[in-house]
Tab-separated table of C-alpha atoms and ligand atoms in Angstrom:
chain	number	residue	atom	x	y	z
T	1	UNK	CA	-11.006	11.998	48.043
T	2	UNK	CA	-9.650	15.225	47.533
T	3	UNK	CA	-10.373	17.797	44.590
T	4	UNK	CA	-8.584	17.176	41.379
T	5	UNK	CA	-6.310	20.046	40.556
T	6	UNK	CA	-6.228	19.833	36.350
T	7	UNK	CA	-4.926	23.311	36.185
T	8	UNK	CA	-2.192	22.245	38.012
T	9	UNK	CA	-1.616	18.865	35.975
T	10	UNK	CA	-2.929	19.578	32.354
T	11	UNK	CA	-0.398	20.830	30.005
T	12	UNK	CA	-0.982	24.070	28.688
T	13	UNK	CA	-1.067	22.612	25.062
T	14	UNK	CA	-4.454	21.453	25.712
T	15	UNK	CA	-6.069	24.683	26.178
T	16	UNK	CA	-6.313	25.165	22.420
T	17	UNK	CA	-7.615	21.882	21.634
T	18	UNK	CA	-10.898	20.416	21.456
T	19	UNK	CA	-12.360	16.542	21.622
T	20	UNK	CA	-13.568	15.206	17.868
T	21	UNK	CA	-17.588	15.880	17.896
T	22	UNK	CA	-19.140	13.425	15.050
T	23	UNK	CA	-22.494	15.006	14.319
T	24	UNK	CA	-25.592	14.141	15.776
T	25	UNK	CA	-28.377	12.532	14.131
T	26	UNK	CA	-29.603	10.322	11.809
T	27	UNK	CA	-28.886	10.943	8.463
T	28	UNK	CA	-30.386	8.179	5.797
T	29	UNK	CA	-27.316	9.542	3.240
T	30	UNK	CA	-24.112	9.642	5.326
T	31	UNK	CA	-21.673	11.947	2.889
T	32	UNK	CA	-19.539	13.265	5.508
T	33	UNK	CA	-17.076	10.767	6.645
T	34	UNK	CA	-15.670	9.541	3.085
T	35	UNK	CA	-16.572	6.205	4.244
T	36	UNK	CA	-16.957	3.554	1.214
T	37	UNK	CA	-20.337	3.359	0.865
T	38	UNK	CA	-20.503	-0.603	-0.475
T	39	UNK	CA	-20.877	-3.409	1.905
T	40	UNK	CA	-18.306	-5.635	1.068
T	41	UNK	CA	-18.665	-8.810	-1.025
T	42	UNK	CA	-20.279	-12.000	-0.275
T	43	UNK	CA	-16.716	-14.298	-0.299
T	44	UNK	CA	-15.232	-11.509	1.960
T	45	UNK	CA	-18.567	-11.673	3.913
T	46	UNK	CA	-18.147	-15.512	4.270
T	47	UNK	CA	-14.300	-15.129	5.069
T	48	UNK	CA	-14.997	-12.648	7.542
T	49	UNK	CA	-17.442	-14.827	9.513
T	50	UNK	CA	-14.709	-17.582	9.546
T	51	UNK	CA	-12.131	-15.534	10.646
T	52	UNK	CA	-13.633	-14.061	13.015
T	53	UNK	CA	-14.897	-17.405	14.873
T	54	UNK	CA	-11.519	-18.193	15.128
T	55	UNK	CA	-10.661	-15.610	17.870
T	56	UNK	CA	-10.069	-16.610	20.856
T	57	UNK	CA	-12.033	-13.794	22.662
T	58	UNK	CA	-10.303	-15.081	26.068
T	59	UNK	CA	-6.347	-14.898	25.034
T	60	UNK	CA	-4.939	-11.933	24.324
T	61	UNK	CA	-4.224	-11.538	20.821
T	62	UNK	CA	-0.240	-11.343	18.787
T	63	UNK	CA	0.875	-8.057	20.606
T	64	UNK	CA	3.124	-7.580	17.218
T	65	UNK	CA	0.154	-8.385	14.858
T	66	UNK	CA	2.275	-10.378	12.567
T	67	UNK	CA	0.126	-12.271	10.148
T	68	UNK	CA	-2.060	-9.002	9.558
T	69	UNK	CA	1.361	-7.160	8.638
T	70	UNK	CA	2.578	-10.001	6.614
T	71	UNK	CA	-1.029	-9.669	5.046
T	72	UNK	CA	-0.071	-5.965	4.281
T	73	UNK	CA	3.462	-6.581	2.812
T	74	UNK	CA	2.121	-9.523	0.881
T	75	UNK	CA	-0.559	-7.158	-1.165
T	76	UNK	CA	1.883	-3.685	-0.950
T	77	UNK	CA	5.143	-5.547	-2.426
T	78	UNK	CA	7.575	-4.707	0.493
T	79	UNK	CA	9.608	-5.894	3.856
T	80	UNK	CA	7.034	-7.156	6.786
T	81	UNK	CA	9.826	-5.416	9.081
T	82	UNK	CA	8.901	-1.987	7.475
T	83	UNK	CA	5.280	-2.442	8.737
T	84	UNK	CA	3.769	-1.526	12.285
T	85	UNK	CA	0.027	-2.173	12.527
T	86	UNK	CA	-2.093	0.387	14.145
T	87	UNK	CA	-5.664	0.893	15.654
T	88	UNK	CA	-6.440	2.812	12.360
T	89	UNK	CA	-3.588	5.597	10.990
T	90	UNK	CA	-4.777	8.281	13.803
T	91	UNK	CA	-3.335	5.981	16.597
T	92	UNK	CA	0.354	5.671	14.094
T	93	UNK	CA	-0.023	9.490	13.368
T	94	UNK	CA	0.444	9.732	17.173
T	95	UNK	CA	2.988	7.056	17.673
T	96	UNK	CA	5.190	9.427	15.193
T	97	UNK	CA	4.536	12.380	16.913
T	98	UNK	CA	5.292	11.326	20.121
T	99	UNK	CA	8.273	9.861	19.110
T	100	UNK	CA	10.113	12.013	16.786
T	101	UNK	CA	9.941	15.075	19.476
T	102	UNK	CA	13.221	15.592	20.236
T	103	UNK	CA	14.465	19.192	19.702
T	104	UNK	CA	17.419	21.287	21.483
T	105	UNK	CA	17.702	22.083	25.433
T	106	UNK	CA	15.246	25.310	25.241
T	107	UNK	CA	13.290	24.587	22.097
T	108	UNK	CA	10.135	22.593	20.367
T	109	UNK	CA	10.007	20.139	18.002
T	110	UNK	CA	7.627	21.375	15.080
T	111	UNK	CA	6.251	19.993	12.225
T	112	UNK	CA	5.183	21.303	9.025
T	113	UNK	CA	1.684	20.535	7.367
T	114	UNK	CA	0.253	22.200	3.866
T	115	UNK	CA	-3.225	23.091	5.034
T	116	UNK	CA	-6.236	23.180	4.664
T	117	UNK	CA	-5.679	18.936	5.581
T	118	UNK	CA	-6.741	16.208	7.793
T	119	UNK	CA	-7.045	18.049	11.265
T	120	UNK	CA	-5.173	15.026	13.133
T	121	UNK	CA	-1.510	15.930	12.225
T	122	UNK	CA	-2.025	18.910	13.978
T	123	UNK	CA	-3.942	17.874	16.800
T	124	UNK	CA	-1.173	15.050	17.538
T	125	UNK	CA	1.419	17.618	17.604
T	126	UNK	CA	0.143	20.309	19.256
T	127	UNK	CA	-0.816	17.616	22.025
T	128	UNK	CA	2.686	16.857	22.051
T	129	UNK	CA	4.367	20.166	21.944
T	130	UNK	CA	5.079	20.804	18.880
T	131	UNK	CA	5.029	24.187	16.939
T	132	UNK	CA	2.615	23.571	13.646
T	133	UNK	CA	3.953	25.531	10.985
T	134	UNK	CA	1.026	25.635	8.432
T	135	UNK	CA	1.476	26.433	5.252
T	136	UNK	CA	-1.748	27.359	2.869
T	137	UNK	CA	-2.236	25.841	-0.218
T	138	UNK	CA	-2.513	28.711	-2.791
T	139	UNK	CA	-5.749	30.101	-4.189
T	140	UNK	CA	-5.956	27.063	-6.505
T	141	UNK	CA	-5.786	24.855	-3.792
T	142	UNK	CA	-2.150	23.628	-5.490
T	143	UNK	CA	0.759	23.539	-2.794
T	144	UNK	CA	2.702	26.056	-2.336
T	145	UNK	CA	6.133	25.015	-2.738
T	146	UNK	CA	8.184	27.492	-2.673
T	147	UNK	CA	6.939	28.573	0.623
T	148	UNK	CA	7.018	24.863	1.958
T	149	UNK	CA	10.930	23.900	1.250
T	150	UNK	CA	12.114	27.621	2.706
T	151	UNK	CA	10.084	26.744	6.277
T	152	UNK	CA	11.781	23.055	5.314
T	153	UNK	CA	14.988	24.798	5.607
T	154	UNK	CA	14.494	27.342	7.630
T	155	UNK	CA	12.641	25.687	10.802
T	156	UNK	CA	14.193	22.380	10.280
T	157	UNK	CA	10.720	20.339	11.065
T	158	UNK	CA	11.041	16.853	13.024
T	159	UNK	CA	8.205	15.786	10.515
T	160	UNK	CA	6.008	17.012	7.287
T	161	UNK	CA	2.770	15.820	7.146
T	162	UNK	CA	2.051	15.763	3.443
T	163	UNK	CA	-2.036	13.995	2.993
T	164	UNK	CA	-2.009	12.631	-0.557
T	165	UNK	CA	-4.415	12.781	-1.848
T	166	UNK	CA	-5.098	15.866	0.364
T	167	UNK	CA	-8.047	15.795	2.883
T	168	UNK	CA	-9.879	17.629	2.388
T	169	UNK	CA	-9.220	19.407	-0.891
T	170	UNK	CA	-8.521	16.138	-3.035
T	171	UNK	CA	-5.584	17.381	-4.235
T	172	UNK	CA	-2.201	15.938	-5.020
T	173	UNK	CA	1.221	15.888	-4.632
T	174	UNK	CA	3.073	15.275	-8.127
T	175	UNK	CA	6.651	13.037	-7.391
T	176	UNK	CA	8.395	15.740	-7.942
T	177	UNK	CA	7.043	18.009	-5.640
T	178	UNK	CA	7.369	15.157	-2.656
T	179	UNK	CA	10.934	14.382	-4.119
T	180	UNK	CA	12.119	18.218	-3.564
T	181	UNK	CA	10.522	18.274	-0.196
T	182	UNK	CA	12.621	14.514	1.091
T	183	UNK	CA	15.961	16.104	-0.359
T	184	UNK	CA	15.252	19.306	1.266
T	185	UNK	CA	14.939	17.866	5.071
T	186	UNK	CA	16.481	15.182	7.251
T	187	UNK	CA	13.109	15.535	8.950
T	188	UNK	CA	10.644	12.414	8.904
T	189	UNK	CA	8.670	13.093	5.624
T	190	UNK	CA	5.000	11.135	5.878
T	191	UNK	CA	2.633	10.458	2.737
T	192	UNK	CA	-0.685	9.869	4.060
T	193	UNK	CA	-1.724	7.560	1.416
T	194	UNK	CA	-5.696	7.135	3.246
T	195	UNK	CA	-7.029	8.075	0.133
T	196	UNK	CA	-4.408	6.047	-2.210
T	197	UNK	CA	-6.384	3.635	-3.919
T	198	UNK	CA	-8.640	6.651	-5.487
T	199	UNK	CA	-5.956	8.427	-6.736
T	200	UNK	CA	-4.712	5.857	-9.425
T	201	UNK	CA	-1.195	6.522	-8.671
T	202	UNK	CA	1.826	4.479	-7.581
T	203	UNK	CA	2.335	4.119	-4.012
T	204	UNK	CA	5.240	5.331	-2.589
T	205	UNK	CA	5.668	2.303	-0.429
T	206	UNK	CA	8.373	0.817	-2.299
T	207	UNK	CA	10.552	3.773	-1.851
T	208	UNK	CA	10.436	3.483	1.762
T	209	UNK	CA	14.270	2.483	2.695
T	210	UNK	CA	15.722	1.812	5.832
T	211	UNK	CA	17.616	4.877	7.247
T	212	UNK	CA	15.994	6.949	5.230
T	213	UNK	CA	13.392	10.250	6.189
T	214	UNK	CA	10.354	8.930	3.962
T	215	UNK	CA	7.471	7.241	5.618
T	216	UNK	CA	3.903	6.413	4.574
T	217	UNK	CA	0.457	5.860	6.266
T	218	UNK	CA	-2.073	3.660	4.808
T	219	UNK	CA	-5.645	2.900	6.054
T	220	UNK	CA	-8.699	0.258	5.504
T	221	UNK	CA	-11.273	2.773	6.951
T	222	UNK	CA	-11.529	4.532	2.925
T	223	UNK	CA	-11.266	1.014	0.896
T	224	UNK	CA	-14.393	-0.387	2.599
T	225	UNK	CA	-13.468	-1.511	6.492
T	226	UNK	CA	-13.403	2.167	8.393
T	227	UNK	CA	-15.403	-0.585	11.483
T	228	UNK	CA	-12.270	-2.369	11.729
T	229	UNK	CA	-9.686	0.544	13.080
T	230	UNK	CA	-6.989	-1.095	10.754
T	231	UNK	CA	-3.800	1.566	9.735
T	232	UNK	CA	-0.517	1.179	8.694
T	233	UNK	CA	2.687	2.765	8.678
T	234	UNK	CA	5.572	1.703	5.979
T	235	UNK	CA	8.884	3.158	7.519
T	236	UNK	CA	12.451	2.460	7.711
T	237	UNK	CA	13.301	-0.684	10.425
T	238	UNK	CA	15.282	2.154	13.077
T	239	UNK	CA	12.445	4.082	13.138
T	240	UNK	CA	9.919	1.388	13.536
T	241	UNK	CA	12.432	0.054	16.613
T	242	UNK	CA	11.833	3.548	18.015
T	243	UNK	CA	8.322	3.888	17.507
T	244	UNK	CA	7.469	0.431	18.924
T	245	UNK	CA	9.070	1.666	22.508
T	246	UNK	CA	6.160	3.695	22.826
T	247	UNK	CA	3.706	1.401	21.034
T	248	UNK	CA	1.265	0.146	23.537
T	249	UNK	CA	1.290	-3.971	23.533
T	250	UNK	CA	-1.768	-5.291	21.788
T	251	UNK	CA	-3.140	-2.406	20.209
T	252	UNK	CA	-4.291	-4.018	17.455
T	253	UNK	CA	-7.614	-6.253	19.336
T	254	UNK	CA	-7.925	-9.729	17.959
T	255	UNK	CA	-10.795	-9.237	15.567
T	256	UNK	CA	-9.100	-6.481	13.331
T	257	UNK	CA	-6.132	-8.518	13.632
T	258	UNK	CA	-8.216	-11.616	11.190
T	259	UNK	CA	-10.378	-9.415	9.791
T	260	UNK	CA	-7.682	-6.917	8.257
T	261	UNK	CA	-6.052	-9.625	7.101
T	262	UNK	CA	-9.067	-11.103	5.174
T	263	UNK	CA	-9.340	-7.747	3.244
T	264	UNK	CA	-5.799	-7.410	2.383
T	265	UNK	CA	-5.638	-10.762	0.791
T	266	UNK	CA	-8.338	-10.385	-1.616
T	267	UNK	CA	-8.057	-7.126	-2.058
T	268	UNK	CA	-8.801	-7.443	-5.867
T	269	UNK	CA	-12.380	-8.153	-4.381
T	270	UNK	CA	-12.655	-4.232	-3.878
T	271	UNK	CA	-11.529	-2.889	-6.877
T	272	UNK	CA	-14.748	-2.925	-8.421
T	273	UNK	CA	-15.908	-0.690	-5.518
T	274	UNK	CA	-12.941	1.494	-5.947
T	275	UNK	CA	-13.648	1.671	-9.932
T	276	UNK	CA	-16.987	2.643	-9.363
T	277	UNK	CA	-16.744	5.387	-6.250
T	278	UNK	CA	-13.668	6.775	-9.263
T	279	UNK	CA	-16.456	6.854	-11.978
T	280	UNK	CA	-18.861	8.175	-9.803
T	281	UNK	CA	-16.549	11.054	-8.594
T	282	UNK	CA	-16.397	12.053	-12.058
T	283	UNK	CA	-19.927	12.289	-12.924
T	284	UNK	CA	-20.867	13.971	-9.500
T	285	UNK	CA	-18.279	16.215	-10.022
T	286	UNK	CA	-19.596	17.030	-13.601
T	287	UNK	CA	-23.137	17.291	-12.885
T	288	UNK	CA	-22.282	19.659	-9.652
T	289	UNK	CA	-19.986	21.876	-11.436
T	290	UNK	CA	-23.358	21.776	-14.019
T	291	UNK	CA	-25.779	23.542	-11.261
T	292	UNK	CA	-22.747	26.205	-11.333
T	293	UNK	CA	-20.852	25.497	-7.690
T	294	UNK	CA	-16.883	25.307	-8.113
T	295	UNK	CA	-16.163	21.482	-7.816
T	296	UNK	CA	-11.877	21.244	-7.240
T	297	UNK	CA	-10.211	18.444	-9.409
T	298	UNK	CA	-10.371	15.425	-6.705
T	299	UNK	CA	-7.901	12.311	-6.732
T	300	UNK	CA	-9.950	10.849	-3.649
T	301	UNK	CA	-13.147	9.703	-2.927
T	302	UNK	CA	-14.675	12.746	-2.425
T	303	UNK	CA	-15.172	16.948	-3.847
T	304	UNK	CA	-14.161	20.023	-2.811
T	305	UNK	CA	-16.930	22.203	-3.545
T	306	UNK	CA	-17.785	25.851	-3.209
T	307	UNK	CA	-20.903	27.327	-3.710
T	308	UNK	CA	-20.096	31.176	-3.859
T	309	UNK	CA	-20.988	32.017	0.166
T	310	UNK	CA	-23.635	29.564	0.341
T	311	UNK	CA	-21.949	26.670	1.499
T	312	UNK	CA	-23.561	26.930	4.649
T	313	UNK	CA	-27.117	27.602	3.660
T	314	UNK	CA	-26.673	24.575	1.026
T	315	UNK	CA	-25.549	22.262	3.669
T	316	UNK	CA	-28.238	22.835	5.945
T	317	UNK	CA	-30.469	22.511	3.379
T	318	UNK	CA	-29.446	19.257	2.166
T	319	UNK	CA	-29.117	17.995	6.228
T	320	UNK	CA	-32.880	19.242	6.483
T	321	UNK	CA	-33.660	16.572	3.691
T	322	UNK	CA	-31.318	13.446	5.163
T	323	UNK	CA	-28.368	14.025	3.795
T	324	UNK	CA	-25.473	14.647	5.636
T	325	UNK	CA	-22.237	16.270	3.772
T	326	UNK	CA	-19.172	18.089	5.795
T	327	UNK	CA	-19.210	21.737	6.430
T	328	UNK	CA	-15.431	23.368	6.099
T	329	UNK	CA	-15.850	26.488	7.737
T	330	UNK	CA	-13.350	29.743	7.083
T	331	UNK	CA	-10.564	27.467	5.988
T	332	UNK	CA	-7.139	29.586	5.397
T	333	UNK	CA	-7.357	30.450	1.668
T	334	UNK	CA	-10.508	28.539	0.477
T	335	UNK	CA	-12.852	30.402	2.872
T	336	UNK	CA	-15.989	28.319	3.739
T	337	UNK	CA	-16.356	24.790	2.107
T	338	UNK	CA	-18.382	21.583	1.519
T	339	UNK	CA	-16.402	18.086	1.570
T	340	UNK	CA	-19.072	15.624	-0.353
T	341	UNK	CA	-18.164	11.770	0.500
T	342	UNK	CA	-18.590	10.110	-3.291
T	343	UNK	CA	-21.933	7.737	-2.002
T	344	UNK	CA	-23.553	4.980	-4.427
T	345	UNK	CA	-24.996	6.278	-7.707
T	346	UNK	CA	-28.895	6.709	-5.850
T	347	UNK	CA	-26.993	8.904	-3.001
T	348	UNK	CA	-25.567	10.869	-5.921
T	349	UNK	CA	-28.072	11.428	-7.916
T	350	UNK	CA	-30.492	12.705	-4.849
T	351	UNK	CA	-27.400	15.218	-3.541
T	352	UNK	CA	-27.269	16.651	-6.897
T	353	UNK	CA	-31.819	16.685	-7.227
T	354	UNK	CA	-31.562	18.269	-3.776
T	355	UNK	CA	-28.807	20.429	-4.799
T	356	UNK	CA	-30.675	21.814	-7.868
T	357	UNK	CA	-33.748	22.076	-5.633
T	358	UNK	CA	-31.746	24.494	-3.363
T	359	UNK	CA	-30.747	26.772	-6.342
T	360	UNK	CA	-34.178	26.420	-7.372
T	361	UNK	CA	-35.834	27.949	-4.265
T	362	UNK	CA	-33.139	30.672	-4.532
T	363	UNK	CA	-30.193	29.448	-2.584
T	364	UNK	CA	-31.337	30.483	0.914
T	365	UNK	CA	-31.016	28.650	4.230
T	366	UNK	CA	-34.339	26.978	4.469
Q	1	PLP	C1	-5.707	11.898	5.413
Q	1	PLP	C2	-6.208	10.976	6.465
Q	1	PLP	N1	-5.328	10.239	7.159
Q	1	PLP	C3	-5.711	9.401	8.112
Q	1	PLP	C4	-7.050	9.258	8.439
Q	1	PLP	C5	-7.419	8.364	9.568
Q	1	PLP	O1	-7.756	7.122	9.136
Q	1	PLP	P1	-8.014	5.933	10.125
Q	1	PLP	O2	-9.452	5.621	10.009
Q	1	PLP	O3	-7.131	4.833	9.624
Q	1	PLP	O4	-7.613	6.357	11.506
Q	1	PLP	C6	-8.007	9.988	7.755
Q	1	PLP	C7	-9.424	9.855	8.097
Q	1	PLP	O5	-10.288	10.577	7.709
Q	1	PLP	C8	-7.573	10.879	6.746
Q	1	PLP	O6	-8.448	11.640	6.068
């Protein structure tokens, strides 16, 4: 063999990128990953088991994943042929990206994306070439719109990322705000609904028409099933045509294929789940914002807190003691951060004992 030459054959966009590192560890209370904390029921259980016997582990499985996206469009309310199944939303986030990068002899495609936000639209673009333009949420962690539709208009974006509820500052986009941002662009507009079922909110699935610039990402990893790798994206049928070119055959593996559909058709077996992570949000939030750190108004399963500075010294403390929250560090206008995963009421009382206990021995890294 001879030496590989990856200077030669990387592209320079991956010089500025590094691979996802999940912490190390074990943590007994796992607040970092805004995982549903709840096992689901025992009829899903039971369903599950079924379902999952039936797989025929030596055939490979429907390369269009039909009867999982039928599943989908059954519970959602809208055209199977507006659904493409993905291994999770990361893997569509990338189909779209890779697609929609067309741009003028000499240029880049770009996208736009309010930030702070989920770190993957920008990796996926950057990967593919793309100028990011990021806009900062202002100092309320509210978008700023004004700023957002002149880069609209100005750079033209192939796509705008829009997380809503945003990740990982909870906040939300009002329709009005996403309305002016679709008439402003013939761009690809995507609402990342992975934190939609928190927010109490109408999707905007049903607005999705064909020919038209809106699209939206959904996810089972938040509602309960983040093993399964089970995403979705709701888009117009020309654009789904497109995107399935570069689709890779069977990416959806057998056993997510039965298993996703299991959860989407008794879905109303997770709303109590979903009801209680929303009450508990609410009280953690309260009782946090008690002990005197700045908890943001959330519409997802987890708070934005600040702890004047401390943020690091409070994380480590709480990691020294099992539980594991998500460190935001130097984000554009918020500065340093904590993202807190709403756990099961015993997780949230002991985050907010441990919490107090942290003030308590004067706020200090341990
Ligand atoms: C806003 C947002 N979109 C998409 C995803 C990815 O979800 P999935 O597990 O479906 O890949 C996440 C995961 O954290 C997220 O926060």
């Amino acid at each position: 063999v001879s030496d590989l030459d990856l200077p030669r054959l990387l592209p320079g966009e991956l010089a500025g990128l590094s691979a996802y590192e999940p912490p190390g560890g074990d943590y007994p209370v796992r607040l970092d990953a805004n995982e549903n904390p709840y096992p689901p029921d025992p009829v899903i259980l039971d369903k599950l088991a079924r379902a999952l016997e039936s797989v025929q582990v030596n055939r490979y499985p429907d390369p269009a994943s039909l009867d999982l996206r039928k599943a989908f469009a059954g519970h959602f309310g809208c055209p199977v042929e507006r659904v493409m199944a993905g291994n999770g939303s990361d893997e569509l986030i990338g189909f779209l990206t890779w697609t929609l990068r067309g741009c003028e002899a000499g240029g880049k495609p770009s996208v736009l994306i309010p930030i702070p936000t989920f770190g993957m639209y920008s990796i996926a673009a950057s990967a593919a070439g793309y100028d990011v333009h990021e806009i900062p949420f202002d100092s309320n962690l509210e978008p700023d719109m004004e700023k957002v539709l002149e880069v609209v208009r100005e750079k033209a974006p192939n796509i705008v990322f829009l997380s809503n509820p945003n990740n990982p500052t909870g906040s939300f986009f009002s329709k009005e705000q996403i309305r002016a941002i679709l008439n402003a662009t013939d761009g690809l507009v995507v609402v990342d609904e992975a934190y939609g079922d928190f927010s109490g909110e109408k999707s905007w699935i049903c607005e999705v028409e064909s020919g038209g610039n809106l699209a939206v990402l959904r996810t089972l990893s938040k509602v309960g099933a983040a093993a399964l790798r089970s995403g979705f994206l709701v888009a117009g049928e020309e654009l789904l045509d497109e995107v399935d070119k570069i689709r890779f055959p069977f990416n959806v593996n057998g056993y997510t294929q039965v298993a996703g559909e299991v959860f989407l058709s008794n879905f109303e077996r997770l709303h109590s789940g979903i009801n209680e992570i929303v009450d508990q949000r609410e009280r953690l939030s309260r009782e946090m914002a008690g002990l005197g750190f700045t908890v943001f108004p959330s519409r997802a399963n987890f708070l934005f807190i600040k702890c004047g500075g401390r943020e690091k010294a409070l994380w480590r403390f709480l990691q020294d003691r099992g539980i594991m929250v998500r460190f935001l560090a130097r984000l554009s206008v918020a500065g340093d951060a904590l993202r807190v995963t709403v756990g099961t009421p015993g997780e949230n009382s002991l985050l907010v004992e441990k919490s107090r206990e942290f003030l308590a021995e004067g706020g200090k890294d341990a």
